[in-house]
mmCIF file of C-alpha atoms in Angstrom:
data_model
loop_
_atom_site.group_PDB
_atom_site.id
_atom_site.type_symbol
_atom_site.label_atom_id
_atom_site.label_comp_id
_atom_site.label_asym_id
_atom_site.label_seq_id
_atom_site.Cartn_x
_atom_site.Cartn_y
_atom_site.Cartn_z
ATOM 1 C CA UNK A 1 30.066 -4.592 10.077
ATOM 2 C CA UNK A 2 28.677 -7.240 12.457
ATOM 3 C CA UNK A 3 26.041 -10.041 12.079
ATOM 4 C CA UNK A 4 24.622 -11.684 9.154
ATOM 5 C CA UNK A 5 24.003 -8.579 6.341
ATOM 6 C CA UNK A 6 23.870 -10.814 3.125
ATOM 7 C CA UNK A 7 21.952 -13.322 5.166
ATOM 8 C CA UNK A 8 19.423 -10.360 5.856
ATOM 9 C CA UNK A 9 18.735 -9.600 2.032
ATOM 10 C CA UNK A 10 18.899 -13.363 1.258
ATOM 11 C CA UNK A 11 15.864 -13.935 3.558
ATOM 12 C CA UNK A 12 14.292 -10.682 2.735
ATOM 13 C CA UNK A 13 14.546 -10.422 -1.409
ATOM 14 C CA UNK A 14 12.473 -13.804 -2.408
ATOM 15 C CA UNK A 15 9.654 -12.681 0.452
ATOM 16 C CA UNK A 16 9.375 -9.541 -1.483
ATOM 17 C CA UNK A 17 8.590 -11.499 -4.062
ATOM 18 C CA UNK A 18 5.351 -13.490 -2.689
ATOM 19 C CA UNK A 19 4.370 -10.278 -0.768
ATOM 20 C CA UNK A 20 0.957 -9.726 -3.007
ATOM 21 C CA UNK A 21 -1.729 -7.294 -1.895
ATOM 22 C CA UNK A 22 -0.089 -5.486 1.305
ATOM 23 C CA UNK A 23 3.091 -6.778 3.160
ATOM 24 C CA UNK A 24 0.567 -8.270 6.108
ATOM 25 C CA UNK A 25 0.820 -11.500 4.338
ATOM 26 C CA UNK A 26 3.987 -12.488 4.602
ATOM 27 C CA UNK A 27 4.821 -12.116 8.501
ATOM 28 C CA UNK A 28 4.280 -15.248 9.479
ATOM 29 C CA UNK A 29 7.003 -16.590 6.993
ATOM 30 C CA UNK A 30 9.638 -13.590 8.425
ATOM 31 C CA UNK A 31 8.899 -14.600 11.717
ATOM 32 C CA UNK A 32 9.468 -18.580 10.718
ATOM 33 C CA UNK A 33 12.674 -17.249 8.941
ATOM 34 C CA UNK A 34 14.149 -15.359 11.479
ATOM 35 C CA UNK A 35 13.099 -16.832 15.166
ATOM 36 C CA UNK A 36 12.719 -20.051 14.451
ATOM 37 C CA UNK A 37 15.460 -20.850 11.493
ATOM 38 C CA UNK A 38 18.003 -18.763 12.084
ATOM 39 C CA UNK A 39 17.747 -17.489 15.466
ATOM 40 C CA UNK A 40 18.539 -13.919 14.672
ATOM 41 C CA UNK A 41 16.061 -12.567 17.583
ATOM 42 C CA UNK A 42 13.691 -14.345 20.145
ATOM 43 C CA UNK A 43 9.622 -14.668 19.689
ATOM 44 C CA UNK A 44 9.326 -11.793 22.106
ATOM 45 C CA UNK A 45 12.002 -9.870 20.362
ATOM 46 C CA UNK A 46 9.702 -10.130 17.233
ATOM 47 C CA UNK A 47 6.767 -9.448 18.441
ATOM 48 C CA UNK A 48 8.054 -5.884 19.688
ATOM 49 C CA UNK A 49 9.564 -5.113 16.203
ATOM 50 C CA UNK A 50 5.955 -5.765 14.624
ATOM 51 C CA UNK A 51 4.038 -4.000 17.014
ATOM 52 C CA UNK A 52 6.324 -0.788 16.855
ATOM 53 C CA UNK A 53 6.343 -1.601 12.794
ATOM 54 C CA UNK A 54 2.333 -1.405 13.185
ATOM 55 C CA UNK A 55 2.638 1.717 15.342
ATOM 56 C CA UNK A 56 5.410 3.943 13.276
ATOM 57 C CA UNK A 57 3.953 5.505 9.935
ATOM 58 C CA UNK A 58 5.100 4.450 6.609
ATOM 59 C CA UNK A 59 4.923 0.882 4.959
ATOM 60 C CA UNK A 60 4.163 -2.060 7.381
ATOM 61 C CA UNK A 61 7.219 -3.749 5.762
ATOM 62 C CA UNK A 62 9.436 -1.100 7.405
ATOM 63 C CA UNK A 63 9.539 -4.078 9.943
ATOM 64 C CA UNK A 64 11.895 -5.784 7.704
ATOM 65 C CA UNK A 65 14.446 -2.231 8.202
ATOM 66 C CA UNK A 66 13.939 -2.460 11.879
ATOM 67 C CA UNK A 67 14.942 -6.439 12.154
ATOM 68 C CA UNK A 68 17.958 -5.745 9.702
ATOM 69 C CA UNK A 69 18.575 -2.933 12.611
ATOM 70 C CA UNK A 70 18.255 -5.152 15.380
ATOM 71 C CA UNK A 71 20.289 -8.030 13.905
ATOM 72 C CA UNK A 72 22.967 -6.381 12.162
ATOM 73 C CA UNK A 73 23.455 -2.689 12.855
ATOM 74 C CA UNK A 74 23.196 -0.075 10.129
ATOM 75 C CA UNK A 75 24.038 -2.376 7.171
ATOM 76 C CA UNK A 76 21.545 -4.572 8.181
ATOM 77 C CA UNK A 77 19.022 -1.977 7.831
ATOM 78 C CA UNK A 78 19.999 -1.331 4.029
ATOM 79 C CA UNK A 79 20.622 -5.085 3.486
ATOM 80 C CA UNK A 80 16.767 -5.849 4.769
ATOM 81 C CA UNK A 81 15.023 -2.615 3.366
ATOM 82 C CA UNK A 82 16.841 -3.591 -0.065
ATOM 83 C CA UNK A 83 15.639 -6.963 0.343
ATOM 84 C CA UNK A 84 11.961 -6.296 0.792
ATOM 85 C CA UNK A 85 11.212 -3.505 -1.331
ATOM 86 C CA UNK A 86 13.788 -3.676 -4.116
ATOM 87 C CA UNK A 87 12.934 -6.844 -5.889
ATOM 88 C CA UNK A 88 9.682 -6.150 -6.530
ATOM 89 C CA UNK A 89 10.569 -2.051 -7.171
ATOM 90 C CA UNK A 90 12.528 -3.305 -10.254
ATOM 91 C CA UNK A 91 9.626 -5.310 -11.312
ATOM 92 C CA UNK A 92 7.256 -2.354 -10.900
ATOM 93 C CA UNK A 93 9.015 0.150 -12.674
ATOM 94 C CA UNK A 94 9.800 -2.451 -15.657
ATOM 95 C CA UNK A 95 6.141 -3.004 -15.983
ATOM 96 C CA UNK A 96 5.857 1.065 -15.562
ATOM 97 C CA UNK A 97 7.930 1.277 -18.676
ATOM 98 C CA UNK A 98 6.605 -1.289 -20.699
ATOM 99 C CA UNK A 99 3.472 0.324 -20.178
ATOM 100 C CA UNK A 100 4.366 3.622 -21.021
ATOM 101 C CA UNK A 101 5.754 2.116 -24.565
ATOM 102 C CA UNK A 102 2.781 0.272 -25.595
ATOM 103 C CA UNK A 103 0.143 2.776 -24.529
ATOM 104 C CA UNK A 104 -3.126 1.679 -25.734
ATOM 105 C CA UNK A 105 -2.598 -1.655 -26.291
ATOM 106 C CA UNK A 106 -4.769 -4.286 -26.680
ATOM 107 C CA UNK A 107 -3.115 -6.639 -24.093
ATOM 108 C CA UNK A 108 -2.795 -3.464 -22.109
ATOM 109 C CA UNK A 109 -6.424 -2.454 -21.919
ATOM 110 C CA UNK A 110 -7.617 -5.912 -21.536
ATOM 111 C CA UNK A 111 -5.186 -6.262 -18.177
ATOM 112 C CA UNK A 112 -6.255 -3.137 -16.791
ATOM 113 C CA UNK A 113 -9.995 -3.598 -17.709
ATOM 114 C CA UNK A 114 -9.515 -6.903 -16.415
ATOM 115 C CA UNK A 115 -7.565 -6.001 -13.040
ATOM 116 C CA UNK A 116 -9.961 -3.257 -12.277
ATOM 117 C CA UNK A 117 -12.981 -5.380 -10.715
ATOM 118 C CA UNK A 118 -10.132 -7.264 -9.052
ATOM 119 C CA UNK A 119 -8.464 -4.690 -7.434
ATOM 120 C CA UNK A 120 -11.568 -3.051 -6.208
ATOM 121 C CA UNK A 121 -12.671 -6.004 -5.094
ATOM 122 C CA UNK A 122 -8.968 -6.519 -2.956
ATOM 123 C CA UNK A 123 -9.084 -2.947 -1.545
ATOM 124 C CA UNK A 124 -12.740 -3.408 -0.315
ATOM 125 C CA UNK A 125 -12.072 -6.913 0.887
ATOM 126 C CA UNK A 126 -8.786 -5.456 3.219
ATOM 127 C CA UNK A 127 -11.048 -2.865 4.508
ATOM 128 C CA UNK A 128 -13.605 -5.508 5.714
ATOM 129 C CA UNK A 129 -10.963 -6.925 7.038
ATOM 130 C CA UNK A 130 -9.534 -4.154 9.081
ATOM 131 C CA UNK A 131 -12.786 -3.125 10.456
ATOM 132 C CA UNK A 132 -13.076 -6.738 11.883
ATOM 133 C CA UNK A 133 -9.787 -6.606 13.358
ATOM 134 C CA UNK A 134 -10.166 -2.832 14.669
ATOM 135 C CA UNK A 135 -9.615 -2.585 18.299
ATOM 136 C CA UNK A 136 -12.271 -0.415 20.174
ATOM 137 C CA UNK A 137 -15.763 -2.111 19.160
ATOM 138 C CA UNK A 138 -18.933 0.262 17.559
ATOM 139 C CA UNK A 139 -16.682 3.496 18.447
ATOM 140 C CA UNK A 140 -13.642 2.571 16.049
ATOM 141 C CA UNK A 141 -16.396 1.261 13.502
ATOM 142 C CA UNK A 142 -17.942 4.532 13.635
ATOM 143 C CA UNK A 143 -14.879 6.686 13.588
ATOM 144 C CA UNK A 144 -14.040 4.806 10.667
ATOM 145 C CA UNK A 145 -17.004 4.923 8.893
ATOM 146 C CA UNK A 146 -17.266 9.141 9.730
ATOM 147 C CA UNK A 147 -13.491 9.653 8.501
ATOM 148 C CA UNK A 148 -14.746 7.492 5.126
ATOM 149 C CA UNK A 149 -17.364 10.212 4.955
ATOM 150 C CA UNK A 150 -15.549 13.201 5.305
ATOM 151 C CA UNK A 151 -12.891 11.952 2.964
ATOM 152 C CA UNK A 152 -15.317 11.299 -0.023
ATOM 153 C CA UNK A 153 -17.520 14.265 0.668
ATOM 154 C CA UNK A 154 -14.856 16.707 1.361
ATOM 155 C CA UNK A 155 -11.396 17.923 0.909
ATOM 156 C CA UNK A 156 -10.376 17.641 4.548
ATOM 157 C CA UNK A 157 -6.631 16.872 5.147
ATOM 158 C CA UNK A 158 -6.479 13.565 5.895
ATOM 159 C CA UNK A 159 -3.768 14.164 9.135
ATOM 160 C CA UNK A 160 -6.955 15.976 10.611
ATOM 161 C CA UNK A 161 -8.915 13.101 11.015
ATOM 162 C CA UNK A 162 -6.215 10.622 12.221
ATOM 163 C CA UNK A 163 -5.662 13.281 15.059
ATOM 164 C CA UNK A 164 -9.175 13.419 15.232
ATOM 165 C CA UNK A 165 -9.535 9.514 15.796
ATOM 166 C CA UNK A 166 -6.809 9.597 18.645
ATOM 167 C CA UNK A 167 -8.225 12.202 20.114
ATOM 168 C CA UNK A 168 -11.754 10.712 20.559
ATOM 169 C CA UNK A 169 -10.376 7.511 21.975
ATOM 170 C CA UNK A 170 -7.514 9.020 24.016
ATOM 171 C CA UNK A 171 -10.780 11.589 25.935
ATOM 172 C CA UNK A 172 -13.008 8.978 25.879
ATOM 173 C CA UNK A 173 -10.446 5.836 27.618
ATOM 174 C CA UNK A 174 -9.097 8.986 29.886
ATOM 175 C CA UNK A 175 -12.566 9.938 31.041
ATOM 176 C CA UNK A 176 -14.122 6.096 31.469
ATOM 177 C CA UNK B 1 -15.103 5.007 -25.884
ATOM 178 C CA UNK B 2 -11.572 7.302 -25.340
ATOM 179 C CA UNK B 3 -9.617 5.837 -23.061
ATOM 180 C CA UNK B 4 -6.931 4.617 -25.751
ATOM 181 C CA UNK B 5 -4.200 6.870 -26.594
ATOM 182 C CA UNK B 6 -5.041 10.489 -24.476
ATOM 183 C CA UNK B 7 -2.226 11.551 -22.484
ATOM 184 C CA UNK B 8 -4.350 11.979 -19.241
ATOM 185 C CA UNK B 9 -3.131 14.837 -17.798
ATOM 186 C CA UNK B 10 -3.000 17.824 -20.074
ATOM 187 C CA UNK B 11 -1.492 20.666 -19.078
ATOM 188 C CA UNK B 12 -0.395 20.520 -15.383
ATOM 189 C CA UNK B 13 2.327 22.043 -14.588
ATOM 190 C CA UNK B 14 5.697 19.236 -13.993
ATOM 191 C CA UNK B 15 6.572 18.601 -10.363
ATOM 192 C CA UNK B 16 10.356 18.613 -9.675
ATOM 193 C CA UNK B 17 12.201 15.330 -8.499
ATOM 194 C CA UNK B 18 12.800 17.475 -5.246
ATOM 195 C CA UNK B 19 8.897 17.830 -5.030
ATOM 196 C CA UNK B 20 8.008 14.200 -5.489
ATOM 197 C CA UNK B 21 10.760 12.761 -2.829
ATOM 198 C CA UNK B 22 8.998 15.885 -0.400
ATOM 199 C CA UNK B 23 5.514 14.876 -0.871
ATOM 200 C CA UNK B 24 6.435 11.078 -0.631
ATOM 201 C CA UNK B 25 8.740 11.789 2.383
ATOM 202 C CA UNK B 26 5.446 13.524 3.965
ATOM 203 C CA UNK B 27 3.030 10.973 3.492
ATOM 204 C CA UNK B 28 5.478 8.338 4.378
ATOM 205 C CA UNK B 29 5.943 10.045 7.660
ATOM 206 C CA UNK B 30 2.584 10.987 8.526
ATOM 207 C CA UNK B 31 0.078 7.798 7.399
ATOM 208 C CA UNK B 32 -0.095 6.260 10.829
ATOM 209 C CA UNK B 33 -2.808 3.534 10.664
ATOM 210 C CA UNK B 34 -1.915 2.831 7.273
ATOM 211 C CA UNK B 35 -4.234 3.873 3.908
ATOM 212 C CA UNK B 36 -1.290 5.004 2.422
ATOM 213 C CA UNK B 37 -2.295 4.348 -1.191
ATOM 214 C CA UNK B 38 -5.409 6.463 0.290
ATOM 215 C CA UNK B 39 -2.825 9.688 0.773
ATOM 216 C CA UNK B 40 -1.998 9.146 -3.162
ATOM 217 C CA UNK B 41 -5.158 9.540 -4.243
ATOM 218 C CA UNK B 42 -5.557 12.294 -2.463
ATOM 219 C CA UNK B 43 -2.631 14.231 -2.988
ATOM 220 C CA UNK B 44 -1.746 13.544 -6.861
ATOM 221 C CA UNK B 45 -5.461 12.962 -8.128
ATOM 222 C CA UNK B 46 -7.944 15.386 -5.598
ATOM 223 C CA UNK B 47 -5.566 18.098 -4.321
ATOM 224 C CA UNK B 48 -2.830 18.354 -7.787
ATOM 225 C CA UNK B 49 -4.173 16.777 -10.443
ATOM 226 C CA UNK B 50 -0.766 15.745 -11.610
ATOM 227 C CA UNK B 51 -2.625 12.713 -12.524
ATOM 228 C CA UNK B 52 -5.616 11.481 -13.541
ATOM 229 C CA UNK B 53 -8.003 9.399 -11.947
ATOM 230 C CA UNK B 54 -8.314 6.517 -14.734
ATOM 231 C CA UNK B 55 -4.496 6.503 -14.985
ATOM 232 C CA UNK B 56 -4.641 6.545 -11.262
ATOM 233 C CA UNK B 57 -6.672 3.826 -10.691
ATOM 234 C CA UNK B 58 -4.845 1.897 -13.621
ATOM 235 C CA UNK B 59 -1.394 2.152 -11.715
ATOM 236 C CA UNK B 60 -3.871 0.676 -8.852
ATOM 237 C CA UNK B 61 -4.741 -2.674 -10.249
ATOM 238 C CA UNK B 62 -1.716 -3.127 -11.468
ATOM 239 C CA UNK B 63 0.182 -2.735 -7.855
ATOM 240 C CA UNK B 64 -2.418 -4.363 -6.068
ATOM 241 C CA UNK B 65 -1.792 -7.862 -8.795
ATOM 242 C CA UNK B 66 2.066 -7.524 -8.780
ATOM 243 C CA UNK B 67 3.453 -8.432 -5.974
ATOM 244 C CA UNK B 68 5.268 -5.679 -3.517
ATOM 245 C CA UNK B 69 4.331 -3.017 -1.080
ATOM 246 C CA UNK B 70 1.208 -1.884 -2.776
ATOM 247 C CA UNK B 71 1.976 1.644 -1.795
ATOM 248 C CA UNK B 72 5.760 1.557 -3.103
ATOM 249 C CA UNK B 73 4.342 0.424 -5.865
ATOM 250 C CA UNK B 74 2.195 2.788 -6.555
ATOM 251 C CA UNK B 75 5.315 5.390 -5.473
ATOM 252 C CA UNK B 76 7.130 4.422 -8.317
ATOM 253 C CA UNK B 77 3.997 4.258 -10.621
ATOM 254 C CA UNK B 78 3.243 7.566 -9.891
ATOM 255 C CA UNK B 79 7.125 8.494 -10.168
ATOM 256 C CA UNK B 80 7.324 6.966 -13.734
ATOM 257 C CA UNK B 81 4.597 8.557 -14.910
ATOM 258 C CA UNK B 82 5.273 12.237 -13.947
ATOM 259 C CA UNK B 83 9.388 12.041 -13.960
ATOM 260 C CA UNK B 84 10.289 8.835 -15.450
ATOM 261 C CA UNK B 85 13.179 6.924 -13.628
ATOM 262 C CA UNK B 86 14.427 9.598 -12.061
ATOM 263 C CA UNK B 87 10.669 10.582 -10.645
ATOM 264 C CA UNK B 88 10.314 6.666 -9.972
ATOM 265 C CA UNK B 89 13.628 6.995 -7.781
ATOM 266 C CA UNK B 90 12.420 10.011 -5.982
ATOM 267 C CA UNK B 91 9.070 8.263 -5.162
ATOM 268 C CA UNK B 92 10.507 5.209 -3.679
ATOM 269 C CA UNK B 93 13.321 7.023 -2.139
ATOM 270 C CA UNK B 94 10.810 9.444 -0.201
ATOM 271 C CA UNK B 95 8.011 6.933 0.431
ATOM 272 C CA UNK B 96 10.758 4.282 2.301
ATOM 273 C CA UNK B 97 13.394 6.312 3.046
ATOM 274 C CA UNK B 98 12.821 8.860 5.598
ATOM 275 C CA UNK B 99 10.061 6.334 7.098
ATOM 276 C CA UNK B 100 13.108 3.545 7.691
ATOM 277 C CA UNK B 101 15.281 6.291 9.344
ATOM 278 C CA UNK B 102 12.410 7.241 11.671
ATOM 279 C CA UNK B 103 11.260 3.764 12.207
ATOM 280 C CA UNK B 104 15.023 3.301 13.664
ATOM 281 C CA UNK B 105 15.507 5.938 15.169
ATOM 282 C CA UNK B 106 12.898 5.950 17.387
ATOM 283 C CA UNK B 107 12.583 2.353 18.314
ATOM 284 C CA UNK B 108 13.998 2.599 21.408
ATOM 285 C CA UNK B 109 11.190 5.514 22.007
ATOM 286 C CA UNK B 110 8.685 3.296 21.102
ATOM 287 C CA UNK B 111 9.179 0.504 23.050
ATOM 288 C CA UNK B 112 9.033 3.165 26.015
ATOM 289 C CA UNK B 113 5.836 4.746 24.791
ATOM 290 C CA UNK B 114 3.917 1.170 24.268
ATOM 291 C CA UNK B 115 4.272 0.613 27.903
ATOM 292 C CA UNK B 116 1.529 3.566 28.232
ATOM 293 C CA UNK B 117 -2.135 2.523 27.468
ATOM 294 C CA UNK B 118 -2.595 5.901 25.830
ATOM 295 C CA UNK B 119 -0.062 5.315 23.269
ATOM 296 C CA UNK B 120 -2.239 2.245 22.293
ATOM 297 C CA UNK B 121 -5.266 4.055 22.308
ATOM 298 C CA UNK B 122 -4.465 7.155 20.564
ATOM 299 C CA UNK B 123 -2.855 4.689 18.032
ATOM 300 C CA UNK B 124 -6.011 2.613 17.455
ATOM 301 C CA UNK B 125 -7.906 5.722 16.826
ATOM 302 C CA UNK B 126 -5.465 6.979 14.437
ATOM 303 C CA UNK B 127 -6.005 3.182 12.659
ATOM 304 C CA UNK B 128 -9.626 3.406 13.227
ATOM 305 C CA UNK B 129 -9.843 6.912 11.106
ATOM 306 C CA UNK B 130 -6.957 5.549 8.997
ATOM 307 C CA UNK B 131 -9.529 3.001 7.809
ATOM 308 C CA UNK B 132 -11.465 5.742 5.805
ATOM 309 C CA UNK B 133 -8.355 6.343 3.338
ATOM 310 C CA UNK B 134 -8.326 2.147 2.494
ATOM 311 C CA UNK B 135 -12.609 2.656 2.365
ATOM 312 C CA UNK B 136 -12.531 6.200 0.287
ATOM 313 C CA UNK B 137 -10.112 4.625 -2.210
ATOM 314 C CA UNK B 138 -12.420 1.167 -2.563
ATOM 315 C CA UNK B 139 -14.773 3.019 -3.098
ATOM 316 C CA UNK B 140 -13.582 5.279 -5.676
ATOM 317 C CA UNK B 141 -12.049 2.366 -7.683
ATOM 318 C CA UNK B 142 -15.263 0.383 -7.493
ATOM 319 C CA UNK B 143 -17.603 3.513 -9.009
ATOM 320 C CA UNK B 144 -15.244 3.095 -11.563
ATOM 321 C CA UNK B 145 -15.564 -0.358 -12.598
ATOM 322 C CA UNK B 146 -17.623 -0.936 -15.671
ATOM 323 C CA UNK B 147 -21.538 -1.406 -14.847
ATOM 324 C CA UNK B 148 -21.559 -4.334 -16.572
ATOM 325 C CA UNK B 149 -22.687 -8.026 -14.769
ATOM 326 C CA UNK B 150 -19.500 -9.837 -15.595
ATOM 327 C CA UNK B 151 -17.054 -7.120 -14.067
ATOM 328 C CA UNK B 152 -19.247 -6.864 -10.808
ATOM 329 C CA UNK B 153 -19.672 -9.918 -10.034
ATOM 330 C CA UNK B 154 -15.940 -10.315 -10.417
ATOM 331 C CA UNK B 155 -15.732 -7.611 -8.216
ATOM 332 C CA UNK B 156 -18.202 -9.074 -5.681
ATOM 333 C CA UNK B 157 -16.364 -12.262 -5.761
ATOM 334 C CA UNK B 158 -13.332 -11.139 -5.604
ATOM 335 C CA UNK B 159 -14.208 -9.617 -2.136
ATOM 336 C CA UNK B 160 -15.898 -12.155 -0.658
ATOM 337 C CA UNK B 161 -13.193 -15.123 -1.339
ATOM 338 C CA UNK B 162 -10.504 -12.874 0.369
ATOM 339 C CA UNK B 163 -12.944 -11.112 2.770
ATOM 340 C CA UNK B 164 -15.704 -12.971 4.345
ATOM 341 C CA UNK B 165 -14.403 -16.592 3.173
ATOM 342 C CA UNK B 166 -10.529 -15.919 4.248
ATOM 343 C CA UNK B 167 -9.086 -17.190 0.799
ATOM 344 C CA UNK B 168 -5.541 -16.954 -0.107
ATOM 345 C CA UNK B 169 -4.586 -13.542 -1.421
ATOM 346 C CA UNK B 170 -2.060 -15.065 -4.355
ATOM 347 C CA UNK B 171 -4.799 -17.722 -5.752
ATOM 348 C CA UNK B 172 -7.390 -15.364 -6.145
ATOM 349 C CA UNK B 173 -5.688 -13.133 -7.497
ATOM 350 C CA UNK B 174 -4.142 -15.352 -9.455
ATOM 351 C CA UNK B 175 -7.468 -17.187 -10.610
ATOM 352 C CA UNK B 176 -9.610 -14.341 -10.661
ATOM 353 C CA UNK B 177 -7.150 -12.252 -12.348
ATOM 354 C CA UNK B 178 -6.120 -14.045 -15.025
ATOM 355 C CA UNK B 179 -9.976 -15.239 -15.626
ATOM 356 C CA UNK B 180 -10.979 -11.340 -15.293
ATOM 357 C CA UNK B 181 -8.287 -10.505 -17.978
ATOM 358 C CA UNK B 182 -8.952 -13.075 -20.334
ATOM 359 C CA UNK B 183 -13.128 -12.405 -20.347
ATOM 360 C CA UNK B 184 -11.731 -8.858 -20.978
ATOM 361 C CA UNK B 185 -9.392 -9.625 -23.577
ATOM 362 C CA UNK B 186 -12.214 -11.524 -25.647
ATOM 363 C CA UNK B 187 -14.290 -8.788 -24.888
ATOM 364 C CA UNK B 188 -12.415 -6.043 -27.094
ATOM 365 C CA UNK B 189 -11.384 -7.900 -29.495
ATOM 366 C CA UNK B 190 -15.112 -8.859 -30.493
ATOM 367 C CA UNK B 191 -15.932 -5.235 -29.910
#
């Protein structure tokens, strides 16, 4: 075992906890954590972990896994990905069991009634903000906008249409 | 006015824990581009109807206001509901697991592959279509918010603090949240 692995899940576990909405929001705090405070990998370093962690599927906070890697071998991998998603898992399923108990609630109705609006409101917002961050101009806007399409009008598999999407641009970049 | 005590899904047949860690295991290894909450809709709700849409959607809220990977979340939601703890293990187990391995593994492969423009282009294609599980899921949750004034314009507010106007995530959902719930809360107990 080599490198800082309870350092890892000491930086990770409280950021799980102020992750709200998508793990997006908290990168700039990982990257203040671990370039500039503890010096467990250079800027550059960084910056390739979160570009590969944008380009592998899964959750975005798999980036937290692949520092743990990077820093401290395979126990820094479980020390990070424990960090980052198991706070907040315990929370979650807590609040799954709770609600389970009280079903039908007052207090229960009135949160989800009340989160509803909310949530729609977060999911639509994080699309808007995706599309203005899309690389590719009208073409991505309009792939996007087709895929949303076929998705709500149909019952095409999903997989299709992100092949689909990298397809266009891949013929279209290898023609022009 | 139903929505109190009626088990939402009636007679579907019970997935195994095997099942769940498979399907999450899938759609944690497939969602490039992100929209992953997108593939649970899809898969549990449209294609299996192991659960329904307003319990769905309620797991939803709830994992988009707690904090945490919305989509693990929603993985152990999901879980819960169908399996209890042991479905709640196989969902988070399959959604992060076999993802973190991969991500790992083949690190070293992508830092090769990103020195090729094609892998970037193929990849913002794959986000760009992505983009229609995020939208197909808005949408879906925001047909389903009451038509009522008060919870649309919460609705409309809510996206254009964190959208257009670039407001902190945690203090509007904090203040529009609790606000929202509240305004509910008075709601049905007058009613």
């Amino acid at each position: 075992m080599r490198g800082p692995v309870l350092g890892l899940f000491a930086v990770f576990a409280p950021l799980s906890l102020v992750t709200v909405g998508g793990g997006q929001t908290v990168i700039a705090a990982i990257q203040r954590q671990v370039v500039d405070q503890h010096h467990w990998m250079t800027a550059p370093q960084f910056l390739n972990a979160f570009a590969i962690s944008r380009m592998a599927p899964g959750p975005g906070s798999l980036l937290a896994t692949l520092i743990g890697w990077q820093v401290a071998g395979f126990w820094g991998a479980v020390a990070a990905t424990l960090g980052i998603f198991g706070p907040t898992a315990i929370l979650i399923y807590g609040v799954a069991v709770v609600w389970k108990r009280h079903q039908g609630a007052l207090w229960q109705r009135a949160l989800e009634g009340g989160l509803r609006p909310v949530a729609a409101g977060m999911i639509l917002a994080s699309v808007y903000v995706l599309l203005q961050s899309l690389d590719g101009g009208w073409l991505a806007q309009a792939i996007a906008f087709a895929s949303t399409a076929a998705l709500m009008a149909s019952r095409v598999n999903p997989l299709l249409l992100l092949v689909a999407g990298a397809g266009i641009f891949l013929g279209l970049h290898g023609n022009g | 006015m139903a929505d109190a005590p009626v088990p939402a899904t009636p007679a579907a047949p019970q997935p195994t824990a095997l099942q769940l860690f498979l399907i999450f295991s899938r759609i944690g290894l497939t969602s490039f581009g992100g929209g992953l909450s997108g593939w649970l809709l899809r898969e549990f709700v449209r294609d299996r109807a192991w659960v329904g849409e307003e319990e769905f959607l309620n797991g939803l809220s709830l994992s988009q206001a707690l904090p945490g990977v919305n989509v693990t979340n929603m993985a152990i939601w999901i879980g819960h509901r169908l399996l209890g703890f042991r479905g709640a293990a196989a969902g988070v187990a399959g959604i992060v697991g076999p993802a973190a391995v991969l991500i790992v593994g083949i690190s070293a492969g992508f830092a090769a592959l990103s020195r090729f423009p094609a892998t970037h282009w193929a990849l913002d294609g794959a986000a760009a279509a992505a983009i229609g599980l995020s939208a197909s899921m808005g949408i879906t949750t925001a047909l389903r918010v009451p038509r009522r004034w008060l919870p649309l314009a919460i609705m409309a507010g809510t996206f254009v603090a964190i959208g257009p106007l670039h407001q902190p995530l945690v203090y509007v959902v904090l203040g529009v949240g609790l606000g929202s719930i509240a305004l509910e809360y008075a709601r049905l107990r007058r009613g």
